[in-house]
Amino acid sequence: MKWMCRLAVLVLVVLTTGESRATEVDYARDIKPIFTEHCYKCHGPDKQTHSLRLDQRAFVLAGGDSGDPAVLPGKPNASHLIQLVTSTDPKQRMPRKAAPLSDRQIELLKQWIASGAPMPGDDTMQYKRTTDEWSFSALTHPKPPRVDAELNNPIDAFVVAKLNDKSLSLSPQADRRVLIRRLYLVMLGLPPTPEQVDAFVADPSPNAYEKLVDQTLASPRYGERWAQHWLDVVRYADTHGFEMNQPRNDAFAYRDWVIKALNEDMPYDRFVFDQLAGDSVGVDAATGFLVAGPWDQVKGADPKLRIQQRANELHDIVSVTGESLLGLTVGCARCHNHKFDPILQKDYYSIKAVFEGVQHGSRPIQLPEAERERRQRLSKQVDQQIASVEREIDMNGGNDGEINARRNVDRFEPIVADTVRFTIFVTNNGAQPCLDELEVFSCPPADGAPKNVALAGAGAKATASSLLPGYKIHQVEHLNDGLLGNEHSWIANEAGAGWAQIELPNPVLIDRVVWGRDREGRYEDRIPTSYAIEVAGPDGQWRTVASSPDRKPGRFMVDVTPEQAERIKQLRDRKKQLQQRLDKLNQRATVYAGRFEQPKPTHRLYRGDPMAEREIVAPDVISLLGSLNLPPDAPEQQRRIDFAKWVIDPANPLTARVMVNRIWQHHFGAGLVNTPSDFGRNGSPPSHPRLLDWLAGEFIRSGWSIKHMHRLILTSRTFQQLTKPDDKALAVDRGARLLWRYPSRRLEAEAIRDSMLSVAGVLDLSAGGPGFSLFKPNENYVRVYEPKTQWGPGEFRRMVYAKKVRMEGGPVFGAFDCPDAGQSQPKRPRSTTAIQALNLFNSTFTMTVAQRLADRIVAEAGNSTEARIDYAFRLVDTRQPTAEERRIARQLVADQGLPALARVLLNTNEFLFIP
């Protein structure tokens, strides 16, 4: 019997080789030599930051650049280390610079992992990346150096100290004509008028320049100018992009919010918070930041493709958030740990979890109370006017019964209703019926307006007989969401039939139902032409209160006099106008600022593949810089609130540095860090690190005031220098990175266009609201944007108010390095091409503006050719012409006319460049 027991034990050992033999493996004897001999040949044992360390348990459990743990204790075949050493792909197999491990060595590794991977260190030790990158270190708050008693601005002290190290000095101060032009172009994007130049030049007060700075910062043109810089960074556009590139007609509210915030000097910490979580404080438009990028609205039929599309949407949000607010290329950690910066792949997915509940789309915007009251008052008046028109139609023998796609009203005797049902029997084209919005109105009190009691926001619930599958824009909840248009409608899944029902929160006395197929009037198919409206009261009994036969189309043409028929026609036209006005008043204002929903769990994805889910990650921040300590199922809004608070925490070393660098960049043409959205190892180091830290600290101390930083920079001697080159300085610092002179540069496309319109006297300074288009009208399903070739007052607003078409540069000025909003553009390139010269000299836009400028000169300068030439130079270049310029201009006007001179001046470097 003993030998049988021994045999059974032996068989058991053979059948359980993985578990029992694994206990015989010793780390020091069997495993460490493998790591020492082979794995360190790839990485080296001391590369903590960007490689896989295998000498401490914490590092093994954390893993390397792939983001996967090197080993999963007890699971050898699932462990990344085993997958690497057994791979047949030479690009993946480890070790890469040595012969493959032997079968015996691989078996030892498997046994060791199966036994729990015992080795030095313990599970409580947390692996955390370390870094010596300057941007991750705390602000140093340096004191300005003492270099010159006459320099009162700390900025100058830091700049001069750097110059002294190279035996250089600041250039002389520019004269007042140059200063005012520089100031206006940098801060307002518009040139000063001759009157403004003369007033500044003649101002005898010692603080004349400081007063001028304050005036420019108080101008509403400032917000328009500087908003463009921010919109470049956040890749704002008024279309979706991709192949359809359809418009976002309500995106402009975000653009207007940015302009208003800058003009009001909203503290930057609040500016950031509102863009990340403004919905939590009633600032709806601000979260347009999150969804300002491109969106692929055509979803693939393949579920895997849709998952990939969603992953790409969130990647865009994560990447732009990291670049714009933190100056970090967080998106580079999507597939693996960041190759250069201390950002783990897990960090990427933790930030993705913060935004997992953000969906592209529009949502209602909260109107100010005064505006709501105004709309209610006007709505009541218009409704009364419509009722009066309808009564007069009846009195004249008419019945306004024609069904239309936009808006139809079915009135009936007042009745108490719990539920209202709209049943469709036939549609105009036999297709599944569509309803845009189903409104049920209570009887108006004597001193009030009728109220739509069917809104979901008021507690009403919509149901339907069926739903056409596969279309997010056609949903049952769109029946009463208060949003109008085909993109917020319901379509049944029954050919020519179906029903929609509104269950009211409480019984209410009603007297009409208003409905339409498409309130925007773009679609005229699927219109119900045979229907019935039923009401169920508190007794539960259904009663038909209106139906399509009651409308009696065409009856108004029977037994009426010609005078009555004409009057009815006029009344119907009047009613149509009133209904359109009422629709506009009652339409809930929306903004393309995202929709939010509680998200599903977020997984880390192996190599960024949405089909290769790994562990669940909680919403969090870059682990090197802290933690939100939120659970994986934290409420959606709370994730963004806590993330925003972490971003704007004064202890965060990145936020203030990144923003003051952007401010500096647009004063001098380049930031102290020349890669404004990459403060990592792959970016440029700061040219003046101590100045950058002092500015960041001052920014926080000022209460995050952007205008305070402007004022500091603008009043510095560094900003007020001449641009004149110096041979000695050029030999040392050709690019003027040390700021021994003011760096002149060409204006951006928007400032060139706006300045041309301004000097011509035709610039329309209307602010806010829907933008104007630079392209011909186009209603194609797949939009094709053809540039306009004729220009008039409708296109003469500032270019920041032009509808930004994604992936299109725009006519004429798109050639001047305009970003296409396909991705973030923190720094525009400055190219010089033949097409720029041709566009600016020969385009119909330039021809039109040159003629308007010539007309202005004639009207304001009198009949003298000399006076007209002088005035042209004063308008365009803010100075008088030289004698030689006057002679050449006189000959040009005599040969080609005044518009030719205007066109020449608009093409000079003096007009196109910041002096």
Coordinates of N, CA, C and O in Angstrom, one line a residue, residues 263-408:
N263 N -12.7 90.7 -21.7 CA -13.0 92.1 -21.5 C -13.3 92.5 -20.1 O -12.9 93.6 -19.6
E264 N -13.9 91.6 -19.3 CA -14.2 91.8 -17.9 C -13.1 91.5 -17.0 O -13.2 91.6 -15.8
D265 N -12.0 91.0 -17.6 CA -10.8 90.6 -16.8 C -11.2 89.5 -15.7 O -10.8 89.6 -14.6
M266 N -12.0 88.5 -16.2 CA -12.3 87.4 -15.3 C -11.0 86.8 -14.8 O -10.1 86.5 -15.6
P267 N -10.9 86.5 -13.5 CA -9.7 85.9 -13.0 C -9.5 84.6 -13.8 O -10.4 83.8 -14.0
Y268 N -8.2 84.3 -14.1 CA -7.9 83.2 -14.9 C -8.3 81.8 -14.3 O -8.7 80.9 -15.0
D269 N -8.2 81.7 -13.0 CA -8.6 80.5 -12.3 C -10.1 80.2 -12.5 O -10.5 79.1 -12.7
R270 N -10.9 81.3 -12.5 CA -12.3 81.2 -12.8 C -12.6 80.9 -14.3 O -13.4 80.1 -14.6
F271 N -11.8 81.5 -15.1 CA -11.8 81.3 -16.6 C -11.6 79.8 -16.9 O -12.3 79.2 -17.7
V272 N -10.7 79.2 -16.2 CA -10.4 77.8 -16.4 C -11.5 76.9 -15.8 O -12.0 76.0 -16.5
F273 N -11.9 77.2 -14.6 CA -12.9 76.4 -13.9 C -14.2 76.3 -14.8 O -14.8 75.3 -15.0
D274 N -14.6 77.5 -15.2 CA -15.9 77.5 -16.0 C -15.8 76.7 -17.3 O -16.8 76.1 -17.7
Q275 N -14.6 76.7 -17.9 CA -14.5 75.9 -19.1 C -14.5 74.4 -18.9 O -14.9 73.6 -19.8
L276 N -14.2 74.0 -17.7 CA -14.1 72.6 -17.4 C -15.4 72.1 -16.7 O -15.9 71.0 -16.9
A277 N -16.0 73.0 -15.9 CA -17.2 72.6 -15.1 C -18.2 73.8 -14.9 O -18.8 73.9 -13.9
G278 N -18.3 74.6 -15.9 CA -19.2 75.8 -15.8 C -20.6 75.4 -15.6 O -21.4 76.2 -15.1
D279 N -21.1 74.2 -16.1 CA -22.4 73.8 -15.9 C -22.8 73.7 -14.4 O -24.0 73.7 -14.0
S280 N -21.8 73.5 -13.6 CA -22.1 73.4 -12.1 C -22.3 74.7 -11.5 O -22.8 74.7 -10.3
V281 N -22.0 75.8 -12.1 CA -22.2 77.2 -11.6 C -23.1 78.0 -12.5 O -23.1 79.2 -12.4
G282 N -23.8 77.4 -13.4 CA -24.8 78.1 -14.3 C -24.1 78.9 -15.4 O -24.8 79.7 -16.0
V283 N -22.9 78.5 -15.8 CA -22.2 79.2 -16.9 C -22.1 78.2 -18.0 O -21.1 77.5 -18.3
D284 N -23.2 78.0 -18.7 CA -23.4 76.9 -19.7 C -22.4 77.0 -20.9 O -21.9 76.1 -21.4
A285 N -22.3 78.2 -21.4 CA -21.6 78.4 -22.7 C -20.1 78.1 -22.5 O -19.5 77.6 -23.5
A286 N -19.5 78.2 -21.3 CA -18.1 78.0 -21.1 C -17.6 76.6 -21.4 O -16.5 76.5 -21.9
T287 N -18.5 75.6 -21.2 CA -18.0 74.3 -21.4 C -17.9 73.9 -22.9 O -17.6 72.8 -23.3
G288 N -18.2 74.9 -23.8 CA -17.9 74.8 -25.2 C -16.4 74.4 -25.4 O -16.1 73.9 -26.5
F289 N -15.6 74.8 -24.5 CA -14.2 74.4 -24.5 C -14.0 72.9 -24.7 O -13.1 72.5 -25.5
L290 N -14.8 72.1 -24.0 CA -14.6 70.7 -24.0 C -14.9 70.1 -25.4 O -14.3 69.1 -25.8
V291 N -15.8 70.6 -26.1 CA -16.3 70.0 -27.4 C -16.0 71.0 -28.5 O -16.7 70.9 -29.5
A292 N -15.0 71.9 -28.4 CA -14.7 72.8 -29.5 C -14.1 72.1 -30.7 O -14.0 72.7 -31.8
G293 N -13.6 70.9 -30.5 CA -12.8 70.2 -31.5 C -13.7 69.5 -32.6 O -15.0 69.6 -32.5
P294 N -13.1 68.8 -33.5 CA -13.9 68.1 -34.5 C -14.7 67.0 -34.0 O -14.3 66.4 -32.9
W295 N -15.7 66.6 -34.7 CA -16.6 65.5 -34.3 C -17.1 64.8 -35.5 O -17.7 65.4 -36.4
D296 N -16.9 63.5 -35.5 CA -17.3 62.7 -36.6 C -18.8 62.3 -36.4 O -19.0 61.3 -35.6
Q297 N -19.7 63.0 -37.0 CA -21.1 62.7 -36.7 C -21.7 61.5 -37.5 O -22.7 61.0 -37.2
V298 N -20.9 61.0 -38.4 CA -21.3 59.8 -39.1 C -20.8 58.6 -38.4 O -19.6 58.3 -38.4
K299 N -21.6 57.9 -37.7 CA -21.2 56.7 -36.9 C -21.2 55.5 -37.7 O -22.2 55.2 -38.4
G300 N -20.2 54.7 -37.6 CA -20.1 53.5 -38.4 C -21.1 52.4 -38.0 O -21.5 52.4 -36.8
A301 N -21.5 51.5 -38.9 CA -22.4 50.4 -38.6 C -21.7 49.4 -37.7 O -22.3 48.7 -36.9
D302 N -20.4 49.3 -37.8 CA -19.6 48.3 -37.1 C -19.4 48.8 -35.6 O -18.9 49.9 -35.4
P303 N -19.9 48.0 -34.7 CA -19.8 48.5 -33.3 C -18.3 48.8 -32.9 O -18.1 49.7 -32.1
K304 N -17.4 48.0 -33.4 CA -16.0 48.3 -33.1 C -15.5 49.6 -33.6 O -14.8 50.3 -32.9
L305 N -16.1 50.0 -34.8 CA -15.7 51.3 -35.3 C -16.3 52.4 -34.5 O -15.6 53.4 -34.2
R306 N -17.5 52.2 -34.0 CA -18.1 53.3 -33.1 C -17.4 53.4 -31.8 O -17.2 54.5 -31.3
I307 N -16.9 52.3 -31.3 CA -16.1 52.4 -30.1 C -14.8 53.1 -30.3 O -14.4 53.9 -29.5
Q308 N -14.2 52.9 -31.5 CA -12.9 53.6 -31.8 C -13.2 55.1 -32.0 O -12.4 55.9 -31.6
Q309 N -14.3 55.4 -32.6 CA -14.7 56.8 -32.8 C -14.9 57.5 -31.5 O -14.4 58.7 -31.3
R310 N -15.5 56.8 -30.5 CA -15.7 57.4 -29.2 C -14.4 57.6 -28.5 O -14.1 58.6 -27.9
A311 N -13.5 56.6 -28.6 CA -12.2 56.7 -28.0 C -11.4 57.9 -28.6 O -10.7 58.7 -27.9
N312 N -11.6 58.2 -29.9 CA -10.9 59.3 -30.5 C -11.5 60.6 -30.1 O -10.7 61.6 -29.9
E313 N -12.8 60.7 -29.8 CA -13.4 61.9 -29.3 C -12.8 62.3 -28.0 O -12.5 63.4 -27.7
L314 N -12.7 61.3 -27.1 CA -12.2 61.5 -25.8 C -10.7 61.9 -25.8 O -10.2 62.7 -25.0
H315 N -10.0 61.2 -26.7 CA -8.6 61.5 -26.9 C -8.4 63.0 -27.2 O -7.5 63.7 -26.7
D316 N -9.2 63.5 -28.1 CA -9.2 64.9 -28.5 C -9.4 65.8 -27.2 O -8.6 66.8 -27.0
I317 N -10.3 65.5 -26.4 CA -10.6 66.3 -25.2 C -9.4 66.2 -24.2 O -9.0 67.3 -23.7
V318 N -8.9 65.0 -24.0 CA -7.8 64.9 -23.0 C -6.6 65.6 -23.6 O -5.9 66.3 -22.8
S319 N -6.3 65.4 -24.8 CA -5.1 66.0 -25.4 C -5.1 67.5 -25.3 O -4.1 68.2 -24.9
V320 N -6.2 68.1 -25.8 CA -6.3 69.6 -25.8 C -6.3 70.2 -24.4 O -5.8 71.2 -24.1
T321 N -7.0 69.5 -23.5 CA -7.0 70.0 -22.1 C -5.6 70.0 -21.5 O -5.2 71.0 -20.9
G322 N -4.9 68.9 -21.8 CA -3.5 68.8 -21.3 C -2.6 69.9 -21.9 O -1.8 70.5 -21.2
E323 N -2.7 70.1 -23.2 CA -1.8 71.0 -23.9 C -2.2 72.5 -23.5 O -1.3 73.3 -23.3
S324 N -3.5 72.8 -23.5 CA -3.9 74.2 -23.4 C -3.8 74.7 -21.9 O -3.3 75.8 -21.7
L325 N -4.1 73.9 -20.9 CA -4.1 74.3 -19.6 C -2.8 73.9 -18.8 O -2.4 74.7 -17.9
L326 N -2.2 72.8 -19.2 CA -1.0 72.3 -18.4 C 0.3 72.4 -19.2 O 1.4 72.2 -18.7
G327 N 0.2 72.7 -20.5 CA 1.4 72.7 -21.4 C 2.0 71.3 -21.5 O 3.3 71.3 -21.6
L328 N 1.3 70.3 -21.5 CA 1.8 68.9 -21.5 C 1.2 68.1 -22.6 O -0.1 68.2 -22.8
T329 N 1.9 67.3 -23.3 CA 1.4 66.4 -24.3 C 0.9 65.1 -23.7 O 1.4 64.1 -24.0
V330 N -0.2 65.3 -22.9 CA -0.7 64.1 -22.2 C -1.2 63.0 -23.2 O -1.1 61.8 -23.0
G331 N -1.6 63.5 -24.4 CA -2.1 62.5 -25.4 C -1.1 61.5 -25.8 O -1.4 60.4 -26.4
C332 N 0.2 61.8 -25.6 CA 1.3 60.9 -26.0 C 1.3 59.6 -25.1 O 2.1 58.7 -25.4
A333 N 0.6 59.6 -24.0 CA 0.5 58.5 -23.1 C -0.7 57.6 -23.4 O -1.0 56.8 -22.5
R334 N -1.3 57.7 -24.5 CA -2.5 56.9 -24.8 C -2.2 55.5 -25.0 O -2.9 54.6 -24.5
C335 N -1.1 55.2 -25.6 CA -0.7 53.8 -25.9 C 0.3 53.2 -25.0 O 0.5 52.0 -25.0
H336 N 1.1 54.0 -24.3 CA 2.2 53.6 -23.4 C 2.5 54.7 -22.5 O 2.1 55.9 -22.7
N337 N 3.4 54.5 -21.6 CA 3.9 55.6 -20.7 C 4.6 56.6 -21.6 O 5.2 56.2 -22.7
H338 N 4.5 57.8 -21.3 CA 5.1 58.9 -22.1 C 6.6 58.6 -22.2 O 7.3 58.3 -21.3
K339 N 7.0 58.8 -23.5 CA 8.4 58.5 -23.7 C 9.4 59.5 -23.2 O 10.6 59.2 -23.0
F340 N 8.9 60.7 -22.9 CA 9.8 61.8 -22.5 C 9.5 62.4 -21.1 O 10.3 62.9 -20.4
D341 N 8.2 62.4 -20.8 CA 7.7 63.1 -19.6 C 7.2 62.2 -18.6 O 6.8 61.0 -19.0
P342 N 7.2 62.5 -17.3 CA 6.7 61.6 -16.3 C 5.2 61.5 -16.2 O 4.5 61.8 -15.2
I343 N 4.6 61.0 -17.3 CA 3.2 60.8 -17.4 C 2.9 59.3 -17.7 O 3.3 58.8 -18.8
L344 N 2.3 58.6 -16.8 CA 2.0 57.2 -17.0 C 0.9 57.0 -18.0 O 0.0 57.9 -18.1
Q345 N 0.8 55.8 -18.6 CA -0.4 55.5 -19.4 C -1.6 55.5 -18.5 O -2.7 56.0 -18.9
K346 N -1.5 55.1 -17.3 CA -2.6 55.1 -16.3 C -3.0 56.5 -16.1 O -4.2 56.8 -15.9
D347 N -2.1 57.5 -16.1 CA -2.5 58.9 -15.9 C -3.4 59.4 -17.0 O -4.4 60.1 -16.8
Y348 N -3.0 59.0 -18.2 CA -3.9 59.3 -19.4 C -5.3 58.8 -19.2 O -6.2 59.6 -19.4
Y349 N -5.4 57.6 -18.9 CA -6.8 57.0 -18.7 C -7.5 57.5 -17.5 O -8.7 57.6 -17.5
S350 N -6.8 57.9 -16.5 CA -7.4 58.6 -15.3 C -8.0 59.9 -15.7 O -9.1 60.3 -15.3
I351 N -7.3 60.7 -16.6 CA -7.8 62.0 -17.1 C -9.0 61.7 -18.0 O -10.0 62.4 -18.0
K352 N -8.8 60.7 -18.8 CA -9.9 60.3 -19.7 C -11.2 60.0 -18.9 O -12.3 60.3 -19.3
A353 N -11.0 59.3 -17.8 CA -12.2 59.0 -16.9 C -12.9 60.3 -16.4 O -14.1 60.3 -16.2
V354 N -12.1 61.4 -16.2 CA -12.7 62.6 -15.8 C -13.7 63.1 -16.8 O -14.8 63.6 -16.5
F355 N -13.4 62.9 -18.1 CA -14.2 63.4 -19.2 C -15.0 62.3 -19.9 O -15.6 62.6 -21.0
E356 N -15.1 61.1 -19.3 CA -15.8 60.0 -20.0 C -17.2 60.3 -20.2 O -17.9 59.8 -21.1
G357 N -17.8 61.1 -19.4 CA -19.3 61.4 -19.5 C -19.6 62.6 -20.4 O -20.8 63.0 -20.6
V358 N -18.6 63.2 -21.1 CA -18.8 64.4 -22.0 C -19.1 63.9 -23.4 O -18.4 63.1 -23.9
Q359 N -20.3 64.3 -23.9 CA -20.7 64.0 -25.2 C -20.8 65.2 -26.1 O -21.2 66.3 -25.6
H360 N -20.4 65.1 -27.3 CA -20.6 66.3 -28.2 C -22.1 66.5 -28.4 O -22.9 65.6 -28.4
G361 N -22.5 67.8 -28.5 CA -23.9 68.2 -28.8 C -24.2 69.5 -28.1 O -23.4 70.1 -27.4
S362 N -25.4 69.9 -28.3 CA -26.0 71.2 -27.8 C -26.8 70.9 -26.6 O -27.4 69.8 -26.4
R363 N -26.9 71.9 -25.7 CA -27.9 71.8 -24.6 C -28.4 73.2 -24.4 O -27.8 74.2 -24.8
P364 N -29.6 73.3 -23.7 CA -30.2 74.6 -23.4 C -29.3 75.5 -22.6 O -28.5 75.0 -21.7
I365 N -29.3 76.7 -22.8 CA -28.5 77.7 -22.1 C -29.5 78.5 -21.2 O -30.6 78.9 -21.6
Q366 N -29.0 78.8 -20.0 CA -29.9 79.6 -19.1 C -29.8 81.0 -19.5 O -28.7 81.6 -19.5
L367 N -30.9 81.6 -19.7 CA -31.0 83.0 -20.0 C -31.1 83.9 -18.8 O -31.6 83.4 -17.8
P368 N -30.5 85.1 -18.8 CA -30.7 86.0 -17.6 C -32.2 86.2 -17.3 O -33.0 86.2 -18.3
E369 N -32.5 86.5 -16.1 CA -33.9 86.6 -15.7 C -34.6 87.7 -16.5 O -35.7 87.6 -16.9
A370 N -33.8 88.8 -16.7 CA -34.4 90.0 -17.4 C -34.8 89.5 -18.9 O -35.9 89.9 -19.4
E371 N -33.9 88.8 -19.5 CA -34.2 88.3 -20.8 C -35.4 87.3 -20.9 O -36.2 87.4 -21.8
R372 N -35.5 86.4 -19.9 CA -36.6 85.5 -19.8 C -37.9 86.3 -19.7 O -38.9 86.0 -20.3
E373 N -37.9 87.3 -18.8 CA -39.1 88.1 -18.6 C -39.5 88.8 -19.9 O -40.7 88.9 -20.2
R374 N -38.5 89.4 -20.6 CA -38.8 90.1 -21.8 C -39.4 89.1 -22.8 O -40.4 89.5 -23.5
R375 N -38.9 87.9 -23.0 CA -39.4 87.0 -23.9 C -40.8 86.6 -23.6 O -41.7 86.4 -24.4
Q376 N -41.1 86.3 -22.3 CA -42.4 86.0 -21.9 C -43.4 87.1 -22.2 O -44.5 86.8 -22.6
R377 N -43.0 88.3 -21.9 CA -43.9 89.4 -22.2 C -44.2 89.5 -23.7 O -45.4 89.7 -24.1
L378 N -43.2 89.4 -24.5 CA -43.4 89.5 -26.0 C -44.1 88.3 -26.5 O -45.0 88.4 -27.4
S379 N -43.9 87.1 -25.9 CA -44.6 85.9 -26.3 C -46.1 86.1 -26.1 O -46.9 85.7 -27.0
K380 N -46.5 86.6 -25.0 CA -47.9 86.9 -24.7 C -48.5 87.8 -25.7 O -49.6 87.6 -26.2
Q381 N -47.8 88.9 -26.0 CA -48.3 89.9 -27.0 C -48.5 89.2 -28.4 O -49.5 89.4 -29.0
V382 N -47.5 88.5 -28.8 CA -47.5 87.9 -30.1 C -48.7 86.8 -30.2 O -49.4 86.7 -31.2
D383 N -48.8 86.1 -29.1 CA -49.8 85.0 -29.1 C -51.2 85.7 -29.2 O -52.1 85.2 -29.9
Q384 N -51.4 86.8 -28.5 CA -52.7 87.5 -28.6 C -52.9 88.0 -30.0 O -54.0 88.0 -30.5
Q385 N -51.8 88.5 -30.7 CA -51.9 89.0 -32.1 C -52.3 87.8 -33.0 O -53.2 88.0 -33.9
I386 N -51.7 86.7 -32.8 CA -52.1 85.5 -33.6 C -53.6 85.1 -33.4 O -54.3 84.9 -34.4
A387 N -54.0 85.1 -32.2 CA -55.4 84.8 -31.9 C -56.3 85.8 -32.6 O -57.4 85.4 -33.2
S388 N -56.0 87.1 -32.6 CA -56.8 88.1 -33.2 C -56.8 87.9 -34.7 O -57.9 88.0 -35.4
V389 N -55.7 87.5 -35.3 CA -55.6 87.3 -36.8 C -56.5 86.1 -37.1 O -57.2 86.1 -38.1
E390 N -56.4 85.0 -36.3 CA -57.2 83.8 -36.6 C -58.7 84.1 -36.5 O -59.5 83.6 -37.3
R391 N -59.1 84.9 -35.5 CA -60.5 85.3 -35.4 C -61.0 86.1 -36.6 O -62.1 85.9 -37.2
E392 N -60.1 87.0 -37.1 CA -60.5 87.7 -38.3 C -60.6 86.9 -39.6 O -61.4 87.1 -40.4
I393 N -59.7 85.8 -39.6 CA -59.8 84.9 -40.8 C -61.2 84.2 -40.7 O -61.8 84.0 -41.7
D394 N -61.6 83.7 -39.5 CA -62.9 83.1 -39.4 C -64.0 84.1 -39.8 O -65.0 83.7 -40.4
M395 N -63.9 85.3 -39.3 CA -65.0 86.3 -39.6 C -65.1 86.5 -41.1 O -66.2 86.9 -41.6
N396 N -64.0 86.4 -41.9 CA -64.1 86.6 -43.3 C -64.4 85.3 -44.1 O -64.2 85.2 -45.3
G397 N -64.8 84.3 -43.3 CA -65.2 83.0 -44.0 C -64.1 82.1 -44.3 O -64.2 81.1 -45.1
G398 N -62.9 82.3 -43.7 CA -61.8 81.5 -44.0 C -61.5 80.5 -42.8 O -62.1 80.6 -41.7
N399 N -60.7 79.5 -43.1 CA -60.3 78.6 -42.1 C -58.8 78.2 -42.4 O -58.5 77.6 -43.4
D400 N -57.9 78.7 -41.6 CA -56.5 78.6 -41.8 C -56.1 77.1 -41.5 O -55.5 76.8 -40.6
G401 N -56.5 76.2 -42.4 CA -56.4 74.8 -42.1 C -55.3 74.1 -42.8 O -55.2 72.9 -42.7
E402 N -54.5 74.7 -43.6 CA -53.5 74.0 -44.4 C -52.4 73.5 -43.4 O -51.8 74.3 -42.7
I403 N -52.1 72.2 -43.5 CA -51.0 71.7 -42.7 C -49.6 72.0 -43.4 O -49.5 72.0 -44.6
N404 N -48.7 72.4 -42.5 CA -47.3 72.7 -43.0 C -46.3 72.0 -42.2 O -46.6 71.5 -41.1
A405 N -45.1 72.0 -42.7 CA -44.0 71.3 -42.0 C -43.5 72.0 -40.7 O -43.1 71.4 -39.8
R406 N -43.6 73.3 -40.7 CA -43.0 74.1 -39.7 C -43.8 74.1 -38.4 O -43.3 73.8 -37.3
R407 N -45.1 74.6 -38.4 CA -45.8 74.8 -37.2 C -47.3 74.7 -37.5 O -47.8 75.4 -38.4
N408 N -48.0 73.9 -36.7 CA -49.5 73.8 -36.8 C -50.1 73.9 -35.5 O -49.6 73.4 -34.5

